[in-house]
PDB file of C-alpha atoms in Angstrom:
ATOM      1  CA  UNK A   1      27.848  29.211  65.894  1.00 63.00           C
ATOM      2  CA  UNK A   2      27.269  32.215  63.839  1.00 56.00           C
ATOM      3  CA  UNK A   3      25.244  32.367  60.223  1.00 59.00           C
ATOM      4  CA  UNK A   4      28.151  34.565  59.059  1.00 62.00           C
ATOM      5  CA  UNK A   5      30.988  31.668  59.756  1.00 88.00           C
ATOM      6  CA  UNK A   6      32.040  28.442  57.647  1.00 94.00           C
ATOM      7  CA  UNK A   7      30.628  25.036  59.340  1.00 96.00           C
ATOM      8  CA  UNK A   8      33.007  22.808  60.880  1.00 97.00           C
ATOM      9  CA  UNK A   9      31.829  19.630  59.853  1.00 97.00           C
ATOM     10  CA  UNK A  10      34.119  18.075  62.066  1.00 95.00           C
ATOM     11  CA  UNK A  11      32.503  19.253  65.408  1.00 94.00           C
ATOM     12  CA  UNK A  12      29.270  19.075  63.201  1.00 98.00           C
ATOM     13  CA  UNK A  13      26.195  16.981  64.009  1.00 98.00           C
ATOM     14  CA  UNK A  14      24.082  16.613  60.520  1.00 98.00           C
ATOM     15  CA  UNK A  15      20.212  15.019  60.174  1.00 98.00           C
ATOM     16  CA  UNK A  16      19.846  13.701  56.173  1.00 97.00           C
ATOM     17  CA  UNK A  17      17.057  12.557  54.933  1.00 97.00           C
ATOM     18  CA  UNK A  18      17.224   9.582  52.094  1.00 92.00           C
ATOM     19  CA  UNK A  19      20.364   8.713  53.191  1.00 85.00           C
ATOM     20  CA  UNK A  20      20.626   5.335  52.956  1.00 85.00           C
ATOM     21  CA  UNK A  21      21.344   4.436  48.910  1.00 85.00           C
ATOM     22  CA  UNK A  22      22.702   7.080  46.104  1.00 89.00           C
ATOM     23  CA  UNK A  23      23.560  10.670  46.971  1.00 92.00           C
ATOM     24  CA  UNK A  24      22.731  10.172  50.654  1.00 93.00           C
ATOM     25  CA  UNK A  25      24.566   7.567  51.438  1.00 92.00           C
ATOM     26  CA  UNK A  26      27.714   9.151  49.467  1.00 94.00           C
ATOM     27  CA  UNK A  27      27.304  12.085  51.252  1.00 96.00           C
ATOM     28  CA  UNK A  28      27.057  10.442  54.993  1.00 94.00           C
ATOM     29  CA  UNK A  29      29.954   8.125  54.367  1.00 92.00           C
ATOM     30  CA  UNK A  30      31.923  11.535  53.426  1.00 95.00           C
ATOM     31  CA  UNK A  31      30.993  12.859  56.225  1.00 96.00           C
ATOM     32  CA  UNK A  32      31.965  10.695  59.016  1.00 94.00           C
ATOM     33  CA  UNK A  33      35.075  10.510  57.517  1.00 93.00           C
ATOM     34  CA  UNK A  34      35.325  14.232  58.219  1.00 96.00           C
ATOM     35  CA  UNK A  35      34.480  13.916  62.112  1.00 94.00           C
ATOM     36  CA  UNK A  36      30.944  14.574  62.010  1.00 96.00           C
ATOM     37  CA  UNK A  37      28.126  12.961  64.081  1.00 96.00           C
ATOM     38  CA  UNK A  38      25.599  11.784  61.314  1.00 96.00           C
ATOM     39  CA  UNK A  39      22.064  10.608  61.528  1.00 96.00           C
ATOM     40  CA  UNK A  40      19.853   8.713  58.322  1.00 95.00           C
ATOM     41  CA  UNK A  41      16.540   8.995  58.368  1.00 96.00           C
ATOM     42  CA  UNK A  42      15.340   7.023  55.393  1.00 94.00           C
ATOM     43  CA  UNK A  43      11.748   4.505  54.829  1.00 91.00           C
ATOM     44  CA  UNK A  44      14.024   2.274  53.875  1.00 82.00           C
ATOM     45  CA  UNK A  45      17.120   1.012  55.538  1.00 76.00           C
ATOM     46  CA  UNK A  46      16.969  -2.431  55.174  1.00 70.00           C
ATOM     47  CA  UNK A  47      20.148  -3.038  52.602  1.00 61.00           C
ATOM     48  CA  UNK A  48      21.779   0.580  53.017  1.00 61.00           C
ATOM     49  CA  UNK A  49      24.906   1.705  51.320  1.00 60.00           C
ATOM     50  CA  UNK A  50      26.017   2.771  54.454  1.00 72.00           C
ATOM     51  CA  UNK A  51      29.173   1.712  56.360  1.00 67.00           C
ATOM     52  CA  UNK A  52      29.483   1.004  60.104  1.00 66.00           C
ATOM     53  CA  UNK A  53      30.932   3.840  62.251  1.00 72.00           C
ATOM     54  CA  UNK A  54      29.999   4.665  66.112  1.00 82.00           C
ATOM     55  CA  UNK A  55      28.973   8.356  65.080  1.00 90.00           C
ATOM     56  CA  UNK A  56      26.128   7.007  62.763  1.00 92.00           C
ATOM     57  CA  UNK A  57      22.270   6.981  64.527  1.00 94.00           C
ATOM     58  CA  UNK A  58      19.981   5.246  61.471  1.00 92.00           C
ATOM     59  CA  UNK A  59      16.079   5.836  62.163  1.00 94.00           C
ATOM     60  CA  UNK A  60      13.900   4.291  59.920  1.00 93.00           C
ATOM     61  CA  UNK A  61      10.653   6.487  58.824  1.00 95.00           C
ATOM     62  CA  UNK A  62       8.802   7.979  56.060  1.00 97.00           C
ATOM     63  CA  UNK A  63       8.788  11.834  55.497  1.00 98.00           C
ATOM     64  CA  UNK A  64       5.213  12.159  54.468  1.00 98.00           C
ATOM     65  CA  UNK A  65       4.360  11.207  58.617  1.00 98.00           C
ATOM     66  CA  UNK A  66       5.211  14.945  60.201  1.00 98.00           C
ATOM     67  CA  UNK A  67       4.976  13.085  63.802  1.00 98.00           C
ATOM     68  CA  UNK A  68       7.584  10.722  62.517  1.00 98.00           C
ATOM     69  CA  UNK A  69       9.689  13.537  61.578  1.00 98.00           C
ATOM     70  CA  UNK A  70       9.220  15.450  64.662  1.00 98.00           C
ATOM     71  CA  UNK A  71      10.206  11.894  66.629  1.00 98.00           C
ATOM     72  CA  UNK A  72      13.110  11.644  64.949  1.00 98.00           C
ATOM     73  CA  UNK A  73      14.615  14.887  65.034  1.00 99.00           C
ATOM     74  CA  UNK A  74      13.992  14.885  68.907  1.00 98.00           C
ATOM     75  CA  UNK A  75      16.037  11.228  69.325  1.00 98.00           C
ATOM     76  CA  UNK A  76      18.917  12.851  67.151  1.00 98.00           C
ATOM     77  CA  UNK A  77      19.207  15.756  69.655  1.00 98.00           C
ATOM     78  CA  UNK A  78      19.030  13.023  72.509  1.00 98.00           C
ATOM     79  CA  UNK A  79      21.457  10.878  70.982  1.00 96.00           C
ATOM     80  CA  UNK A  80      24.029  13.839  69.857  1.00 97.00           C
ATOM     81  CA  UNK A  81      22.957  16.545  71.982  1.00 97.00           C
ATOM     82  CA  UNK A  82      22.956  18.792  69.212  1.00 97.00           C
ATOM     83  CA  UNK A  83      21.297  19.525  65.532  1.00 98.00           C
ATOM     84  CA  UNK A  84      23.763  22.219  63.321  1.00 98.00           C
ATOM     85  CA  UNK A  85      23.025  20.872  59.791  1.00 99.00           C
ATOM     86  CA  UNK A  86      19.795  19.183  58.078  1.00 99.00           C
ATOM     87  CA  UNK A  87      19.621  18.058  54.304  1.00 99.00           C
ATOM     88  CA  UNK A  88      16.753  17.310  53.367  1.00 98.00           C
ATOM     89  CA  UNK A  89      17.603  15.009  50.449  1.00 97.00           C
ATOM     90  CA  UNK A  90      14.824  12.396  50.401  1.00 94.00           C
ATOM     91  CA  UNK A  91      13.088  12.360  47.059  1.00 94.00           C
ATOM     92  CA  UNK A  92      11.326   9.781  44.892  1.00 92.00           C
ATOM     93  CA  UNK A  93      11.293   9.936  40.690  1.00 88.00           C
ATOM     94  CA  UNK A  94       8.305   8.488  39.067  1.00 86.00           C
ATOM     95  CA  UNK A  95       8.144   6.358  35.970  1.00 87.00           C
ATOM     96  CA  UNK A  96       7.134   8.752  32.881  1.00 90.00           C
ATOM     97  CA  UNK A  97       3.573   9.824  32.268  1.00 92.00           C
ATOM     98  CA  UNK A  98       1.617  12.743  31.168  1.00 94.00           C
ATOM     99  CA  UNK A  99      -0.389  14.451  33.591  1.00 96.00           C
ATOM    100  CA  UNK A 100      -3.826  13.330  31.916  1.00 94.00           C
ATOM    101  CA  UNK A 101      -2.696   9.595  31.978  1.00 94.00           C
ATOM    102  CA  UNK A 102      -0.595   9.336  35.479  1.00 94.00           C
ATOM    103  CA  UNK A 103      -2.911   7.881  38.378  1.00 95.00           C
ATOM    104  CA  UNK A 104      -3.504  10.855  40.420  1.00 96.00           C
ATOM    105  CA  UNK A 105      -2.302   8.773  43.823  1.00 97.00           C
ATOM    106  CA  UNK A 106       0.804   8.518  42.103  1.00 96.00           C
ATOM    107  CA  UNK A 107       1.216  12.311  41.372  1.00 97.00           C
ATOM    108  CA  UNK A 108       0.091  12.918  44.916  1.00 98.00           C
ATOM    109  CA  UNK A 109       2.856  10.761  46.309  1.00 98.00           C
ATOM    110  CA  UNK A 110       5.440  12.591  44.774  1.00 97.00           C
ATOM    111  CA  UNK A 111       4.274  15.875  45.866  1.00 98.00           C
ATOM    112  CA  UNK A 112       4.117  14.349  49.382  1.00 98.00           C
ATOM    113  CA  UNK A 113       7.218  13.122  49.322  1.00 98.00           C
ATOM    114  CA  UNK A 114       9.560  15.671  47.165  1.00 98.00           C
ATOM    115  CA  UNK A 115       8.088  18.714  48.706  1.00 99.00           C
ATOM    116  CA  UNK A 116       5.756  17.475  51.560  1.00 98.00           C
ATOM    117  CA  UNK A 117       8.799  15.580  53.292  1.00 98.00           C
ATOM    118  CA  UNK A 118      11.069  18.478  52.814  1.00 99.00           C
ATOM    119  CA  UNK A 119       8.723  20.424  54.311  1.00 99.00           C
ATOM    120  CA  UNK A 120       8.208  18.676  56.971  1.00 99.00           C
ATOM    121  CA  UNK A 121      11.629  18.133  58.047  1.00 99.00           C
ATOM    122  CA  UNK A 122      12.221  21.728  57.987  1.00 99.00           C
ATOM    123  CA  UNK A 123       9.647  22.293  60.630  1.00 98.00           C
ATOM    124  CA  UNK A 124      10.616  19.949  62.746  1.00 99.00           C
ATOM    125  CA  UNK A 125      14.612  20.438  62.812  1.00 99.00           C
ATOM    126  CA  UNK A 126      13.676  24.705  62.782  1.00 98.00           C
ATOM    127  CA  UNK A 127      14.189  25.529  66.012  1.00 98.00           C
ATOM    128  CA  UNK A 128      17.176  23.462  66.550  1.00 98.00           C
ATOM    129  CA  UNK A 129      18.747  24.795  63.862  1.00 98.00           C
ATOM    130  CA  UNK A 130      17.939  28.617  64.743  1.00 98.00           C
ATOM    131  CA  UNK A 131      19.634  27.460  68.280  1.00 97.00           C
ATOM    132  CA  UNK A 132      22.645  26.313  66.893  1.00 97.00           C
ATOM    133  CA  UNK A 133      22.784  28.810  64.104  1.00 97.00           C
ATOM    134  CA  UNK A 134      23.244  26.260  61.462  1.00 98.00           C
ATOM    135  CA  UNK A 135      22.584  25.661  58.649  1.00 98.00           C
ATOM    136  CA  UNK A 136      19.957  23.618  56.144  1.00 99.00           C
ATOM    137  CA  UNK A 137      20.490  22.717  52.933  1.00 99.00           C
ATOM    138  CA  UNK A 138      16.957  21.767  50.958  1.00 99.00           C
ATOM    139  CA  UNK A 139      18.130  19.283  47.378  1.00 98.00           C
ATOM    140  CA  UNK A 140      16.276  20.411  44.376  1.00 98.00           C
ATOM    141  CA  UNK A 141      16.914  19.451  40.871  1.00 96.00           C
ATOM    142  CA  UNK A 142      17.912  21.424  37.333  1.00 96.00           C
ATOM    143  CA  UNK A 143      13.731  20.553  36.402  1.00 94.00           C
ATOM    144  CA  UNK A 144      12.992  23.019  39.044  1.00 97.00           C
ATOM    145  CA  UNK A 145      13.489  25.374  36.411  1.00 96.00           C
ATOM    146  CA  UNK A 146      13.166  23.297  32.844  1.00 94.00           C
ATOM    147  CA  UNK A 147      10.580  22.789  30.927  1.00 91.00           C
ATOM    148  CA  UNK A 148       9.864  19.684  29.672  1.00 89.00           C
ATOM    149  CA  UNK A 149       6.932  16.613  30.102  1.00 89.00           C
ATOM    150  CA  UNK A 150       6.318  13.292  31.189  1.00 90.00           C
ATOM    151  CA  UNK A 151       7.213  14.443  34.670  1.00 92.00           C
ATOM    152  CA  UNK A 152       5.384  17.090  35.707  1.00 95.00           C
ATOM    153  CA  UNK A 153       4.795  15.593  39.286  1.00 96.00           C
ATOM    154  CA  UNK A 154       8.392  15.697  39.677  1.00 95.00           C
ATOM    155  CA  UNK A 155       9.308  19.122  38.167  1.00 96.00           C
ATOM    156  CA  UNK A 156       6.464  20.688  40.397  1.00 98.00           C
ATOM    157  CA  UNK A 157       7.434  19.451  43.360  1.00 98.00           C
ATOM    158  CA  UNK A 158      11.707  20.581  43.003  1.00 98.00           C
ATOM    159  CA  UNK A 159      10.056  23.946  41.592  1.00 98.00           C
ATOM    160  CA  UNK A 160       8.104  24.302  45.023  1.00 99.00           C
ATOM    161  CA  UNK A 161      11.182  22.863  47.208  1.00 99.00           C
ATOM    162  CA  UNK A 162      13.507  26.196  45.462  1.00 98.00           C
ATOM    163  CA  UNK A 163      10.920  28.864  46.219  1.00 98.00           C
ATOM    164  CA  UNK A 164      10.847  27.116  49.915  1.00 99.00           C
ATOM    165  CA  UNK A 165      13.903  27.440  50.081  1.00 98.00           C
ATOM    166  CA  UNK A 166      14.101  31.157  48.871  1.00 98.00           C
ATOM    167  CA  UNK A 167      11.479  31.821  51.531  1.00 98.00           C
ATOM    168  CA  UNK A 168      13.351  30.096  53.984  1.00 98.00           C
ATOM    169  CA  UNK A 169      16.485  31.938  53.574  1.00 98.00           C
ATOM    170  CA  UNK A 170      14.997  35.205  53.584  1.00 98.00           C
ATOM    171  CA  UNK A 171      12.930  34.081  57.058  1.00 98.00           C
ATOM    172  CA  UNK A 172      16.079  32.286  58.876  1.00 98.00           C
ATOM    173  CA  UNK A 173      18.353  35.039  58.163  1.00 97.00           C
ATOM    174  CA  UNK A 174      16.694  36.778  60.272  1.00 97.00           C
ATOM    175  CA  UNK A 175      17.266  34.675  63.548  1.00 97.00           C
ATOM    176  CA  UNK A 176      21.152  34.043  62.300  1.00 95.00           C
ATOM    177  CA  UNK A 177      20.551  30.673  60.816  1.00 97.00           C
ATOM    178  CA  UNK A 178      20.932  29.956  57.068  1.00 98.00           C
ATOM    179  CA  UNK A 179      19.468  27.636  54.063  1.00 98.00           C
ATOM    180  CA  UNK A 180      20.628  26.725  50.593  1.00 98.00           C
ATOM    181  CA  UNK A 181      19.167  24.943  47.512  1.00 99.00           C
ATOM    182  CA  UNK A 182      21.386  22.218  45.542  1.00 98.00           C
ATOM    183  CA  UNK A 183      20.147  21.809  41.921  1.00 98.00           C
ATOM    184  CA  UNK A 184      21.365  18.420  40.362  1.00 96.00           C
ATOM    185  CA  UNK A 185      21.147  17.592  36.505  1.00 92.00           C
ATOM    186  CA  UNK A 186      21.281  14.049  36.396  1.00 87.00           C
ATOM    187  CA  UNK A 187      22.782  12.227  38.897  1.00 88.00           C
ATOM    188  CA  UNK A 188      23.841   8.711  37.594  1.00 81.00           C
ATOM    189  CA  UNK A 189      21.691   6.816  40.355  1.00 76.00           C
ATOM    190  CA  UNK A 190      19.507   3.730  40.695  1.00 75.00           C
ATOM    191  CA  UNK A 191      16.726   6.197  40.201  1.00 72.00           C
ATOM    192  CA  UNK A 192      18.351   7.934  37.426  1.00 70.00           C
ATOM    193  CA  UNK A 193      18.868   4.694  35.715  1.00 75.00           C
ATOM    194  CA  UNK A 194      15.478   3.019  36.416  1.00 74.00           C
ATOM    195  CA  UNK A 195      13.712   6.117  34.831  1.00 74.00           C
ATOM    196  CA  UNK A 196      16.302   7.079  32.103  1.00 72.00           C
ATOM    197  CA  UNK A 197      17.847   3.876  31.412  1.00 71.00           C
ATOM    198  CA  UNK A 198      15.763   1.052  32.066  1.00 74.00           C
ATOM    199  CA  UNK A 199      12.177   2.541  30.566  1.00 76.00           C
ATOM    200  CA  UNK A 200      12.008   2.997  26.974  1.00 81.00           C
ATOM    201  CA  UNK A 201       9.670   6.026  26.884  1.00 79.00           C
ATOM    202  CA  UNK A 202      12.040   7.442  29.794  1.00 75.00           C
ATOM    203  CA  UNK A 203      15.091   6.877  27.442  1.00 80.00           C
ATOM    204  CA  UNK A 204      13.629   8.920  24.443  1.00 86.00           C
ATOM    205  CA  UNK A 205      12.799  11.488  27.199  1.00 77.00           C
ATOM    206  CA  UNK A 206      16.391  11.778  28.503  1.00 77.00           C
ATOM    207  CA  UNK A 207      17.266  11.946  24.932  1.00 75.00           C
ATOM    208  CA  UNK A 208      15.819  15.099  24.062  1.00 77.00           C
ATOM    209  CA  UNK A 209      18.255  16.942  26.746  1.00 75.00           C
ATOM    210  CA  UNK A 210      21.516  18.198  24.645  1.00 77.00           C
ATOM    211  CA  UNK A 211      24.937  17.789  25.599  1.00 76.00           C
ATOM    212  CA  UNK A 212      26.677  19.063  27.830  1.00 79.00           C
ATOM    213  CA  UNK A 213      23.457  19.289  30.095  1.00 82.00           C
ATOM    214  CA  UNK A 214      22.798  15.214  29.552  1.00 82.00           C
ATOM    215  CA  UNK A 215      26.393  14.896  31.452  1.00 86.00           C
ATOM    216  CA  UNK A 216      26.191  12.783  34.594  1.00 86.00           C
ATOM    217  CA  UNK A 217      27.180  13.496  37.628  1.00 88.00           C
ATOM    218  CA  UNK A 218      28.617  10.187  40.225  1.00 92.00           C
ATOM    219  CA  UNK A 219      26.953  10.072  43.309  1.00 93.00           C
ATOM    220  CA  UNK A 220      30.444  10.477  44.754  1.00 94.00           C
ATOM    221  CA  UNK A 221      30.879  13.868  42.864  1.00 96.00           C
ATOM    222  CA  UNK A 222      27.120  15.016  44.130  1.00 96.00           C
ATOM    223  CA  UNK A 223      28.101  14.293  47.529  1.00 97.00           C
ATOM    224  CA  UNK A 224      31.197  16.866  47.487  1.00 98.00           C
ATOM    225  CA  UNK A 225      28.773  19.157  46.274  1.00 98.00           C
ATOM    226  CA  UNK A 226      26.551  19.187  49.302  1.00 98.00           C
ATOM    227  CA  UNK A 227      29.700  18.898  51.410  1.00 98.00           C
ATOM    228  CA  UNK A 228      30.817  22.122  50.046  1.00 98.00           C
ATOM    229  CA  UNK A 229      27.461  23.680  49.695  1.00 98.00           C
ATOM    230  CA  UNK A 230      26.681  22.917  53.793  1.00 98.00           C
ATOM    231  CA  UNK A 231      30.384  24.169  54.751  1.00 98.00           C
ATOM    232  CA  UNK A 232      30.599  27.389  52.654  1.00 98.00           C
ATOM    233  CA  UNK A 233      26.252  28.160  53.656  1.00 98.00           C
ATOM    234  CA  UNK A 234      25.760  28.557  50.309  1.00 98.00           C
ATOM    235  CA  UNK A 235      22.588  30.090  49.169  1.00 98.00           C
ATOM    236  CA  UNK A 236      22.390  28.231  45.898  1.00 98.00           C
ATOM    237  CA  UNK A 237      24.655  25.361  44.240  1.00 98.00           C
ATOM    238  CA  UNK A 238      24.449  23.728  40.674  1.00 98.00           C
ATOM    239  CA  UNK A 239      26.019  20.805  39.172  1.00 97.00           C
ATOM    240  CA  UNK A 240      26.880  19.974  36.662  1.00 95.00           C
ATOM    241  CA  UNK A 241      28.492  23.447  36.319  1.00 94.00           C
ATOM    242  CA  UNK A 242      27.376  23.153  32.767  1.00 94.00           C
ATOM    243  CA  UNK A 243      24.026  24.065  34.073  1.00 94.00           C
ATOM    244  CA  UNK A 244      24.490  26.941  35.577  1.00 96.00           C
ATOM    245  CA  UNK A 245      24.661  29.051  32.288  1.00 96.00           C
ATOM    246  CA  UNK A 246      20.894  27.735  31.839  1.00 95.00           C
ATOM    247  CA  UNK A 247      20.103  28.592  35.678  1.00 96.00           C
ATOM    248  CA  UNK A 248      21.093  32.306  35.350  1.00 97.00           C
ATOM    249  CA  UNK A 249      19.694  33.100  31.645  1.00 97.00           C
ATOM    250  CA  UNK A 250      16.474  30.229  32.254  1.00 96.00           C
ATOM    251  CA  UNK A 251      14.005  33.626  32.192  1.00 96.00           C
ATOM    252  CA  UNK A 252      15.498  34.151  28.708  1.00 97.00           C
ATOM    253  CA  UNK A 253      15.756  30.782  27.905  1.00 95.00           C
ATOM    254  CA  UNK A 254      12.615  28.826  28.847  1.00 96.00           C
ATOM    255  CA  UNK A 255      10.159  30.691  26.882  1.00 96.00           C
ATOM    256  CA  UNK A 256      12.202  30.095  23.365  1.00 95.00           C
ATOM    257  CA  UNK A 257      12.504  26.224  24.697  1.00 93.00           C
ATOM    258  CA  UNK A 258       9.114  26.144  25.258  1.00 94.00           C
ATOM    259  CA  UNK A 259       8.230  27.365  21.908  1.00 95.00           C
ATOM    260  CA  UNK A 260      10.296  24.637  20.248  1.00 94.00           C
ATOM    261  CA  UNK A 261       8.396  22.265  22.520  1.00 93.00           C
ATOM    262  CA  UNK A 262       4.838  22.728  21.384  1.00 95.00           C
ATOM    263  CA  UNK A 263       5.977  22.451  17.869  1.00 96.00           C
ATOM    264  CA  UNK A 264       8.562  19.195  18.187  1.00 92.00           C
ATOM    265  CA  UNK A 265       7.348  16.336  16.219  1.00 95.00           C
ATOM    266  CA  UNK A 266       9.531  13.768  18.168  1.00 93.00           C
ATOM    267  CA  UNK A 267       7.673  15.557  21.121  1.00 90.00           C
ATOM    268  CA  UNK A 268       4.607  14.632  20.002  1.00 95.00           C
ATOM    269  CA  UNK A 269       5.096  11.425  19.117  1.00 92.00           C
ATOM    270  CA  UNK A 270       6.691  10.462  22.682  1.00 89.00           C
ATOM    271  CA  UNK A 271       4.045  12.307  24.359  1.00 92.00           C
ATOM    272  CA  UNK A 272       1.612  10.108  22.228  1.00 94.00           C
ATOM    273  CA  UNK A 273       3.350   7.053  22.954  1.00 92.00           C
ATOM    274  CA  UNK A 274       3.172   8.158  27.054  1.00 88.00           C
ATOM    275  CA  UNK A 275      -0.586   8.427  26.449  1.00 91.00           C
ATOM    276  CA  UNK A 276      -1.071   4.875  24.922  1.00 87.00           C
ATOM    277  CA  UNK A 277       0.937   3.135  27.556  1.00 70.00           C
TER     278      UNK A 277
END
């Protein structure tokens, strides 16, 4: 397979991590439908959204154990006999908090999952990848690039999982193999709703984001978006679409949004209220 041609995700075999509820499992139902060979690698499969097919291999495991990772990735190229496609999709949200009030074990957790498992998975499924000139896809998020608070664990760790990406395009081009970066708004998921929904605090948060960039986006829809995104190679997709005004212009934009920020009473007062919690 060559960098320069579509995937055929019928012939395909595809490694996704947090694949068992939400996105994930949208995505790998999809794509056994279309042919492929699919394996899960979630911490979590006990209860999956997943239906039963003969081309599905679920591993149980964490991201944040690199030997784990490197386990799996070697049974999935047992079990298939081939790696063309990873997305590296497992990700955790945490409940709101400023950075001087949220336990520092639970900042560290995110960062070792959101980036640290992403990270990991890309070293382990590299070479297989660069063999089979395929293709990885690395799932971000529209706070990659907003500014905004009571999250910062979370909007640090998508910011450092797009400039891995960016580096890792650059680096697999190289050896004919290619990577993209999906950047979701909000994605109307048992996450999304336990943080925006379900928590007060996270509810005024959510509120402050203006229409048509508070539109959510079905798991179902997500999925076609990777779909796409992993048979086209694209370098970069955003969705909503409404975003990707925002993503283009964000150098121009961020710095007047930021500005507005500082100054927003109903800022301060939420911040306030984060603090007293």
């Amino acid at each position: 397979m060559s960098a320069a041609q579509r995937i055929d995700l019928s012939s395909a075999t595809v490694l996704i991590t947090g694949g068992a509820r939400g996105i994930g499992a949208a995505t790998v139902n999809k794509l056994i439908t279309l042919g492929a060979r699919v394996a899960v690698f979630d911490r979590d499969v006990a209860g999956h959204e997943l239906r039963s097919y003969d081309r599905l291999l679920i591993l149980a495991g964490d991201v944040c154990d690199r030997e784990a990772v490197e386990i799996a990735v070697a049974r999935v190229v047992e079990h298939f006999g081939s790696l063309d496609v990873v997305i590296a999709n497992a990700g955790i949200t945490p409940a709101p908090g400023t950075i001087r009030r949220t336990d520092p074990e639970q900042f560290d957790r995110v960062i070792a999952v959101n980036f640290g498992g992403v990270l990991n998975v890309v070293r382990a499924s590299a070479d297989e990848l660069v063999r089979s000139g395929g293709h990885v896809l690395l799932v971000s998020s529209c706070a990659a690039f907003t500014p905004g608070m009571g999250g910062a664990a979370y909007m640090v760790s998508k910011a450092a999982v797009e400039q891995l990406g960016r580096a890792l395009r650059i680096e697999l081009a190289a050896v004919g193999t290619s990577a993209g970066v999906a950047y979701f708004g909000v994605v109307d998921t048992e996450l999304a709703r336990a943080t925006l929904d379900n928590d007060p605090i996270g509810e005024r948060i959510g509120a402050q984001l203006p229409w048509p960039l508070n539109r959510r986006l079905a798991a179902d829809a997500a999925a076609d978006v990777l779909i796409t995104a992993v048979r086209r190679r694209s370098a970069r997709v955003i969705a909503p679409r409404s975003w990707l005004p925002y993503f283009w212009l964000r150098g121009v934009l961020n710095p007047l949004l930021e500005a507005r920020l500082v100054k927003d009473a109903t800022v301060h007062e939420i911040i306030r209220d984060l603090e007293r919690a």
